[in-house]
Coordinates of C-alpha atoms and ligand atoms in Angstrom, one line a residue:
M11 CA -1.7 -17.0 -12.2
E12 CA -3.3 -19.5 -10.9
K13 CA -5.8 -19.0 -8.3
K14 CA -6.1 -20.7 -5.0
L15 CA -7.1 -18.7 -3.5
T16 CA -9.4 -16.3 -2.7
M17 CA -10.1 -13.8 -0.4
D18 CA -11.9 -15.5 2.3
K19 CA -9.2 -17.7 2.5
L20 CA -6.1 -15.4 3.2
V21 CA -8.6 -13.1 5.6
N22 CA -9.2 -16.6 8.1
L23 CA -5.5 -17.0 7.0
C24 CA -4.7 -13.4 8.5
K25 CA -7.0 -13.6 11.7
A26 CA -5.4 -17.4 12.4
R27 CA -1.9 -16.4 11.9
G28 CA -1.7 -13.1 13.4
F29 CA -1.1 -10.8 10.1
V30 CA -4.9 -8.7 10.4
F31 CA -7.7 -8.8 12.9
Q32 CA -11.5 -7.1 12.5
G33 CA -11.0 -3.6 13.9
S34 CA -12.7 -3.6 16.9
E35 CA -13.3 -7.0 16.6
I36 CA -14.6 -7.3 20.2
Y37 CA -18.2 -4.9 19.6
G38 CA -18.4 -6.8 16.5
G39 CA -16.3 -4.9 14.2
F40 CA -15.9 -1.5 12.9
A41 CA -16.9 -2.2 8.8
N42 CA -14.1 -1.7 6.8
T43 CA -11.3 -0.7 9.4
W44 CA -8.5 -3.4 10.6
D45 CA -6.6 -4.5 13.1
F46 CA -2.6 -5.9 12.1
G47 CA -1.4 -8.1 14.4
P48 CA 2.4 -8.8 15.7
V49 CA 2.7 -10.6 12.8
G50 CA 1.1 -8.4 10.1
V51 CA 2.6 -5.0 11.5
E52 CA 6.4 -6.6 11.0
L53 CA 5.2 -6.7 7.3
K54 CA 3.8 -3.9 6.9
N55 CA 6.4 -2.3 8.5
N56 CA 8.8 -3.5 6.5
I57 CA 7.3 -3.4 2.9
K58 CA 7.1 0.3 3.4
R59 CA 10.9 0.5 4.7
A60 CA 12.2 -1.0 1.3
W61 CA 9.7 1.6 0.0
W62 CA 11.6 4.1 1.8
K63 CA 15.0 2.4 0.9
K64 CA 14.7 2.8 -3.1
F65 CA 12.5 5.6 -3.3
V66 CA 14.5 7.7 -0.1
Q67 CA 17.5 6.8 1.3
E68 CA 19.3 5.2 -3.0
D69 CA 18.3 8.6 -4.2
P70 CA 19.4 11.5 -3.4
S71 CA 17.4 13.6 -5.2
T72 CA 14.3 12.9 -3.4
Y73 CA 13.8 14.0 0.2
G74 CA 11.7 12.4 3.4
V75 CA 9.3 14.6 5.1
D76 CA 6.8 14.1 8.0
A77 CA 3.5 16.2 7.6
A78 CA 0.8 16.8 9.7
I79 CA -2.3 14.8 9.3
L80 CA -4.9 18.0 9.8
M81 CA -3.6 20.2 7.5
N82 CA -5.4 23.7 7.7
P83 CA -8.6 23.5 6.0
R84 CA -7.8 26.0 3.0
V85 CA -5.7 23.5 1.3
W86 CA -7.6 21.4 0.6
E87 CA -10.0 24.3 -0.7
A88 CA -6.3 24.6 -2.9
S89 CA -6.1 21.3 -3.6
G90 CA -10.0 20.9 -5.2
H91 CA -11.0 18.9 -1.9
V92 CA -13.8 20.8 -1.0
Q93 CA -15.4 22.3 -4.2
S94 CA -14.8 18.9 -6.3
F95 CA -12.9 16.0 -5.0
G96 CA -15.8 13.3 -4.6
D97 CA -17.3 9.9 -6.1
P98 CA -20.4 9.9 -8.2
K99 CA -22.6 8.1 -6.2
M100 CA -26.6 6.3 -6.3
D101 CA -28.8 5.2 -3.9
C102 CA -31.1 2.0 -5.3
K103 CA -34.5 3.5 -3.4
N104 CA -35.3 -0.6 -3.7
C105 CA -33.1 -2.2 -1.3
K106 CA -31.5 0.9 0.4
T107 CA -28.4 -0.4 -1.0
R108 CA -25.6 2.9 -2.0
H109 CA -23.7 2.4 -5.0
R110 CA -21.0 4.4 -7.0
A111 CA -22.5 5.1 -11.1
D112 CA -18.7 4.8 -12.3
T113 CA -18.7 0.9 -10.9
I114 CA -21.6 -0.3 -11.6
I115 CA -21.3 0.8 -15.6
E116 CA -17.8 -0.5 -16.2
N117 CA -18.9 -3.7 -13.9
F118 CA -22.2 -3.8 -16.6
T119 CA -20.0 -3.3 -19.4
K120 CA -17.5 -5.8 -18.6
G121 CA -14.8 -2.9 -18.3
K122 CA -15.8 -2.5 -21.9
V123 CA -17.1 0.8 -21.6
S124 CA -15.5 3.5 -19.1
A125 CA -16.5 6.0 -16.9
E126 CA -13.6 8.1 -16.7
G127 CA -14.6 11.4 -16.4
M128 CA -18.4 11.4 -17.9
S129 CA -20.3 14.1 -16.6
N130 CA -23.1 12.8 -14.0
E131 CA -26.2 13.2 -17.0
E132 CA -24.1 11.5 -19.0
M133 CA -24.0 8.6 -16.6
E134 CA -27.4 8.4 -15.9
K135 CA -28.8 8.6 -19.3
F136 CA -26.3 5.8 -19.9
I137 CA -27.5 3.6 -17.4
E138 CA -31.2 4.0 -18.0
E139 CA -30.5 3.5 -21.9
H140 CA -29.3 -0.1 -20.4
D141 CA -31.3 -0.4 -18.3
I142 CA -29.0 -1.2 -15.8
K143 CA -30.4 -2.6 -12.6
C144 CA -29.2 -2.8 -9.3
P145 CA -26.9 -5.9 -8.5
N146 CA -28.1 -6.4 -5.1
C147 CA -31.8 -6.3 -6.1
G148 CA -32.2 -6.9 -9.4
K149 CA -34.6 -4.1 -9.6
R150 CA -34.5 -0.4 -11.6
D151 CA -35.3 2.3 -9.1
W152 CA -32.0 4.7 -8.8
T153 CA -32.1 8.0 -7.4
P154 CA -30.3 10.6 -9.1
I155 CA -26.2 11.1 -8.6
R156 CA -24.7 13.5 -6.7
K157 CA -21.2 14.1 -5.6
F158 CA -20.7 12.3 -2.6
N159 CA -17.6 14.2 -0.4
P160 CA -15.7 11.1 0.8
M161 CA -13.4 13.0 4.0
F162 CA -14.0 12.8 7.2
T163 CA -14.3 15.7 8.6
T164 CA -13.9 16.5 12.7
S165 CA -13.4 20.2 14.1
R166 CA -11.5 22.5 16.7
N167 CA -12.3 24.0 19.5
M168 CA -11.8 28.0 18.3
V169 CA -12.8 31.1 21.1
G170 CA -15.8 30.7 23.1
D171 CA -17.9 27.1 21.9
E172 CA -17.0 28.4 18.2
K173 CA -16.0 25.4 16.3
D174 CA -13.6 25.0 13.1
V175 CA -14.1 22.5 10.6
V176 CA -10.8 20.6 9.8
Y177 CA -10.2 17.9 7.6
L178 CA -8.5 14.5 7.8
R179 CA -6.5 13.9 4.9
P180 CA -8.1 12.3 1.6
E181 CA -4.7 12.0 0.2
T182 CA -1.0 12.5 2.2
C183 CA 1.0 14.3 -1.2
Q184 CA -0.9 18.2 -0.4
G185 CA 1.9 17.9 2.8
E186 CA 4.5 17.7 0.3
Y187 CA 3.4 20.2 -1.5
V188 CA 2.3 22.8 1.5
N189 CA 6.8 22.1 1.9
F190 CA 8.2 22.9 -1.8
L191 CA 9.6 25.5 -0.4
N192 CA 11.3 24.2 3.2
V193 CA 12.2 21.6 1.6
Q194 CA 14.1 23.3 -1.0
R195 CA 15.4 25.5 0.5
T196 CA 16.9 24.1 3.9
M197 CA 18.5 21.0 1.3
R198 CA 19.1 23.5 -0.9
A199 CA 17.6 21.0 -3.6
K200 CA 17.8 21.8 -7.5
V201 CA 15.1 21.4 -10.0
P202 CA 14.6 18.2 -9.9
F203 CA 14.1 17.2 -6.3
A204 CA 11.3 15.2 -5.3
I205 CA 9.1 15.0 -2.0
A206 CA 8.6 11.6 -0.5
Q207 CA 6.5 10.4 2.7
I208 CA 4.6 7.8 4.0
G209 CA 1.7 8.5 6.5
K210 CA -2.1 7.5 6.8
S211 CA -5.1 9.0 5.4
F212 CA -8.7 8.8 5.0
R213 CA -11.9 8.2 3.2
N214 CA -15.3 7.4 3.5
E215 CA -15.6 5.3 0.5
I216 CA -18.7 4.8 -0.6
T217 CA -18.3 1.5 -1.7
P218 CA -14.9 0.3 0.6
G219 CA -15.0 -3.9 0.4
N220 CA -12.8 -6.2 -0.5
F221 CA -10.1 -6.9 3.2
L222 CA -7.5 -3.7 2.4
F223 CA -7.9 -3.1 -0.8
R224 CA -10.4 -0.1 -0.1
T225 CA -10.7 0.9 3.6
V226 CA -11.8 4.0 5.2
E227 CA -8.9 4.4 7.3
F228 CA -4.9 3.4 5.0
E229 CA -1.5 4.6 4.2
Q230 CA -0.2 6.0 1.0
M231 CA 3.2 6.2 0.4
E232 CA 3.6 9.3 -2.0
L233 CA 6.3 11.2 -3.8
Q234 CA 6.4 14.5 -5.7
M235 CA 8.4 15.2 -8.7
F236 CA 9.3 18.9 -9.2
C237 CA 10.9 19.4 -12.8
K238 CA 11.1 22.0 -15.2
E239 CA 8.4 21.1 -18.4
T240 CA 10.0 20.2 -20.9
D241 CA 11.7 17.3 -18.9
G242 CA 8.6 16.2 -17.2
L243 CA 7.5 13.2 -20.4
K244 CA 10.8 12.1 -19.4
I245 CA 9.9 11.7 -16.2
Y246 CA 6.3 10.5 -15.3
E247 CA 7.9 7.8 -18.2
T248 CA 11.1 7.0 -15.7
Y249 CA 8.5 6.6 -12.8
K250 CA 6.1 4.3 -14.3
Q251 CA 9.1 1.9 -15.1
K252 CA 10.6 2.6 -11.6
A253 CA 7.1 1.7 -9.7
L254 CA 7.5 -1.8 -12.2
N255 CA 11.1 -2.3 -11.0
F256 CA 9.9 -1.8 -7.5
V257 CA 6.8 -3.9 -7.2
E258 CA 8.6 -6.8 -9.1
S259 CA 11.8 -6.5 -6.5
L260 CA 9.3 -7.4 -4.1
G261 CA 8.2 -10.3 -5.4
L262 CA 4.8 -9.4 -7.7
K263 CA 5.3 -11.3 -10.9
A264 CA 5.4 -10.0 -14.6
E265 CA 2.7 -11.6 -15.3
N266 CA 0.2 -10.4 -12.7
L267 CA 1.1 -6.7 -13.5
R268 CA 0.3 -4.8 -16.5
F269 CA -0.3 -0.9 -17.1
H270 CA -3.7 1.0 -17.2
D271 CA -3.6 4.5 -18.8
H272 CA -6.1 7.0 -18.2
D273 CA -8.1 7.7 -21.5
K274 CA -10.3 10.8 -19.3
L275 CA -7.5 13.3 -17.7
A276 CA -7.9 15.7 -15.1
H277 CA -7.9 19.4 -17.1
Y278 CA -4.6 20.0 -16.0
A279 CA -3.2 17.3 -16.5
K280 CA -0.8 16.0 -19.1
A281 CA -0.3 11.9 -19.1
A282 CA -1.6 9.4 -15.7
C283 CA -1.8 6.0 -15.4
D284 CA -2.0 3.1 -13.2
I285 CA 0.0 -0.2 -12.4
Q286 CA -2.8 -3.7 -12.1
Y287 CA -2.0 -6.0 -10.2
N288 CA -4.3 -9.0 -10.4
F289 CA -5.6 -9.2 -7.3
P290 CA -8.0 -12.3 -5.9
I291 CA -10.3 -9.9 -7.1
G292 CA -9.5 -9.5 -10.5
W293 CA -7.2 -6.7 -12.4
Q294 CA -7.5 -3.9 -10.5
E295 CA -5.4 -0.8 -9.8
L296 CA -2.1 -0.7 -7.2
N297 CA -0.9 2.4 -7.7
G298 CA -0.5 5.5 -9.1
I299 CA 1.8 7.3 -11.6
H300 CA 0.5 10.9 -13.0
H301 CA 1.9 14.0 -14.6
R302 CA 0.1 16.9 -13.1
G303 CA 2.1 19.4 -15.0
N304 CA 1.6 22.4 -12.7
W305 CA -1.0 22.5 -10.6
D306 CA -1.3 22.0 -7.8
L307 CA 1.9 24.5 -6.7
S308 CA 0.5 26.8 -8.9
R309 CA -3.0 26.2 -6.4
H310 CA -0.9 26.6 -3.2
S311 CA 0.5 30.1 -4.5
E312 CA -2.7 31.3 -5.3
F313 CA -4.5 29.7 -2.4
S314 CA -1.4 31.4 0.3
G315 CA -0.4 33.8 -1.8
K316 CA 3.6 32.5 -1.3
T317 CA 5.2 32.7 -4.3
M318 CA 6.1 28.6 -5.5
D319 CA 8.9 30.2 -7.6
Y320 CA 12.3 27.9 -8.3
L321 CA 15.2 30.4 -9.2
D322 CA 16.9 28.2 -12.0
P323 CA 21.1 28.4 -10.5
Y324 CA 22.2 27.8 -13.9
T325 CA 19.7 29.5 -16.6
N326 CA 18.7 32.4 -14.0
E327 CA 14.7 31.8 -15.2
R328 CA 12.1 31.7 -13.0
Y329 CA 9.2 28.9 -12.9
I330 CA 6.6 27.5 -10.9
P331 CA 7.5 23.7 -11.3
N332 CA 5.6 20.7 -12.6
V333 CA 5.3 17.8 -10.5
I334 CA 5.0 14.0 -12.0
E335 CA 3.3 12.1 -8.6
Y336 CA 3.9 8.3 -7.3
S337 CA 1.8 7.1 -4.7
I338 CA 1.6 3.2 -3.7
G339 CA -1.2 2.0 -0.9
A340 CA 1.0 0.5 1.6
D341 CA -1.8 -2.0 2.7
R342 CA -3.2 -2.1 -1.3
L343 CA 0.8 -3.5 -1.5
M344 CA 0.5 -5.9 1.0
L345 CA -2.4 -7.2 0.3
A346 CA -1.4 -8.4 -3.4
I347 CA 2.3 -9.2 -2.0
M348 CA 0.0 -11.3 0.7
S349 CA -1.7 -13.1 -2.1
E350 CA 1.2 -13.5 -4.6
A351 CA 2.3 -14.9 -2.0
Y352 CA 0.3 -17.6 -0.5
D353 CA 0.6 -21.4 -2.6
E354 CA -1.2 -24.5 -1.0
E355 CA 1.9 -27.7 -1.6
T356 CA 0.8 -30.8 -1.9
L357 CA 3.0 -32.9 0.2
E358 CA 5.3 -36.5 -0.8
N359 CA 2.6 -38.2 2.4
G360 CA -0.5 -36.6 0.3
E361 CA -0.7 -33.6 3.1
T362 CA -1.3 -29.7 2.4
R363 CA 1.3 -26.9 2.9
V364 CA 0.1 -23.5 3.1
V365 CA 3.6 -21.6 2.8
M366 CA 3.8 -17.8 2.1
H367 CA 6.7 -17.1 0.2
F368 CA 7.6 -13.9 0.5
L369 CA 10.6 -12.3 -0.5
P370 CA 13.1 -12.6 3.3
A371 CA 13.9 -8.9 3.2
I372 CA 9.6 -8.5 4.4
A373 CA 9.4 -11.6 5.5
P374 CA 7.7 -10.3 9.6
F375 CA 9.8 -13.4 11.0
K376 CA 13.1 -13.7 9.7
V377 CA 13.9 -16.8 11.6
A378 CA 12.1 -19.1 14.3
I379 CA 14.0 -20.6 17.1
L380 CA 13.1 -24.3 17.9
P381 CA 15.0 -26.4 20.8
L382 CA 13.7 -30.3 19.9
Q383 CA 12.5 -30.8 22.8
K384 CA 11.5 -28.2 26.7
N385 CA 14.7 -29.1 27.9
L386 CA 17.1 -27.6 25.5
G387 CA 15.2 -24.5 25.8
E388 CA 18.3 -22.8 27.4
K389 CA 20.6 -22.8 24.7
A390 CA 17.9 -22.7 22.2
K391 CA 17.0 -18.9 24.1
E392 CA 20.3 -18.4 23.9
I393 CA 20.5 -18.5 20.3
Y394 CA 17.3 -16.3 20.2
G395 CA 18.9 -13.8 22.5
N396 CA 22.1 -13.3 20.6
L397 CA 19.9 -13.0 17.0
S398 CA 17.3 -11.0 17.8
K399 CA 19.8 -8.4 18.4
K400 CA 20.4 -8.7 14.7
F401 CA 17.0 -9.8 13.1
M402 CA 13.0 -9.7 13.9
C403 CA 13.2 -14.2 16.0
D404 CA 10.2 -15.8 16.7
Y405 CA 10.5 -18.6 19.4
D406 CA 9.1 -21.6 19.3
E407 CA 8.8 -24.8 22.1
A408 CA 5.3 -26.0 22.4
G409 CA 3.8 -28.7 20.0
S410 CA 5.2 -31.5 17.2
I411 CA 8.1 -29.8 15.6
G412 CA 6.6 -31.0 12.2
K413 CA 3.3 -28.5 13.0
R414 CA 5.9 -26.0 14.3
Y415 CA 7.1 -26.3 10.9
R416 CA 4.3 -25.6 9.0
R417 CA 3.2 -22.5 11.5
Q418 CA 6.4 -20.6 10.6
D419 CA 5.7 -21.3 6.4
E420 CA 2.1 -20.1 6.9
I421 CA 3.7 -16.7 8.8
G422 CA 6.4 -17.2 5.5
T423 CA 9.5 -17.2 8.3
P424 CA 12.6 -18.0 5.3
F425 CA 14.6 -20.5 8.4
C426 CA 14.0 -22.9 10.9
V427 CA 16.5 -23.0 13.4
T428 CA 16.3 -26.2 15.4
V429 CA 18.1 -27.1 18.8
D430 CA 19.1 -31.0 19.0
F431 CA 21.0 -32.7 21.7
Q432 CA 24.2 -32.8 18.6
T433 CA 24.6 -29.0 19.2
L434 CA 24.8 -29.8 23.1
E435 CA 28.1 -31.7 22.0
D436 CA 29.8 -29.7 18.6
N437 CA 27.2 -25.9 19.0
T438 CA 25.3 -26.7 15.6
V439 CA 22.5 -26.8 15.0
T440 CA 20.2 -27.4 11.9
I441 CA 18.3 -24.5 9.5
R442 CA 15.8 -25.0 8.2
D443 CA 14.6 -23.6 4.7
R444 CA 10.8 -23.0 3.9
D445 CA 10.9 -23.0 0.3
T446 CA 12.8 -26.3 -0.7
M447 CA 12.8 -27.6 3.4
K448 CA 15.7 -28.9 3.0
Q449 CA 17.9 -29.1 5.8
I450 CA 22.0 -28.3 6.6
R451 CA 23.7 -28.4 9.9
L452 CA 25.5 -25.0 11.0
S453 CA 27.7 -23.7 13.4
I454 CA 25.8 -21.2 15.6
N455 CA 28.5 -19.3 15.0
E456 CA 27.3 -19.2 10.9
L457 CA 23.8 -17.8 11.6
E458 CA 23.9 -14.3 11.5
N459 CA 25.9 -14.4 8.6
Y460 CA 23.9 -17.3 6.8
I461 CA 20.8 -15.0 7.7
Q462 CA 21.8 -11.3 5.9
K463 CA 22.8 -12.8 2.6
A464 CA 19.9 -14.2 2.6
I465 CA 17.6 -10.9 3.3
E466 CA 20.0 -8.3 1.3
F467 CA 17.3 -6.1 -0.6
Ligands
GAP522 N1 -2.5 11.7 -4.1 C1 -3.1 10.5 -5.1 C2 -3.5 9.7 -4.7 O1 -4.5 9.5 -3.4 P1 -5.1 7.9 -5.6 O2 -5.5 6.9 -6.9 O3 -6.7 8.2 -4.8 O4 -4.2 9.2 -5.5 C3 -3.6 6.2 -4.9 O5 -4.2 6.2 -4.1 C4 -3.0 4.7 -4.1 O6 -3.7 4.9 -3.1 C5 -4.0 4.1 -4.9 O7 -3.7 3.3 -6.1 C6 -4.2 2.7 -3.7 O8 -3.8 2.3 -4.2 C7 -4.3 3.6 -2.4 N2 -5.4 3.3 -2.4 C8 -6.3 5.1 -2.8 N3 -7.7 4.7 -2.6 C9 -7.7 3.8 -0.8 C10 -8.4 3.2 -0.8 N4 -9.5 3.4 0.3 N5 -8.4 2.3 1.2 C11 -6.8 1.3 0.9 N6 -5.6 1.9 -0.1 C12 -6.1 2.9 -0.4

């Protein structure tokens, strides 16, 4: 990808055009939180809808849930998050900045050495032997590495003044595991079947940053496929491909996507891989696909005392299913989609046009209605009234038509409908294509079908 885009440019465009604002901005912000504006919320909702359509609506073996964010704290003991979930953190004693030891090693070796699976002691030894200095101040004066538990805690009032610690979930998938029995029973589901959900997760990340890439509050779209052990690897391979097809279908180019198989696996895992995307900050994880064996259901069985067995109605076998997990962040995918869609074109008159080439199905607004002059507003509003029953529409009558087109290009609106004096005579309008900038004349009656066809997904 020719990199016309820097993260700063994208952040500025997002702020100027109503995609994303800094969280709590009027108070000076709140680090690594972001508010989605009128344009951004549409884009993100469309991304989530597209995921739900592909993975839940169109797949009869997948069932959706929307589980509580606050869960019984025992859930996080069973999942291992309370005891061991954590990133290896160390501080620079000289400049008082905090770093992830694994990232420091990976950046120093330009990705040639992966710290995945290294113990704290191994990482400390590596840093010392290679004399790795603080990237901020250039000194080597590190604290020992400590595990840092990034789960946010809150508390719940119990009897009297007593308070119980409650965690904000750091991933959504536990809500899927704890509902395995409920979904299986109520939907009469037969293995293999999956449970999916979309929802907020929270992590007190050591090194958040890079705009939407790593934040402390984000949305995940996660799916757990429950299967027989012997089918696990085949289903894992299928989900790798499905995950790749999905992001390609939303417009991410194949040349900007690659698989990254994990070398070191968690002790219970049988296979794991990420799909990486070539973000403006370089190749980074976009989503994960993990073959988790029967670890999750076994642990919940052990900690809850409820049997998580599945009785196969055909073979009468009783077993705890294996899990294939597919997990992708909605915000991180939105960042990838915006990076891919961004383009700067030089026009014939030498001006530069910034345009977001979103797939029409996920574009924030499908069509903008633009009266050529203010006194055509009545007719234009009538068209807006009819089309907005079907699609998200924008309406703009301020400024020159050229400037209005530019604004729609920058928010990626696939079509602009211009109402002019001829409209009053013959009920036709011009419709302009965002990508080609070509205009055709259409009868108002044909508009809905024309747009509907273009936004199918
Ligand atoms: N349940 C498995 C799980 O949560 P993960 O690799 O930690 O696995 C899955 O997260 C996906 O969630 C990532 O690939 C990424 O897209 C997104 N994600 C994770 N942490 C994030 C963060 N701090 N900010 C934004 N997105 C994040």
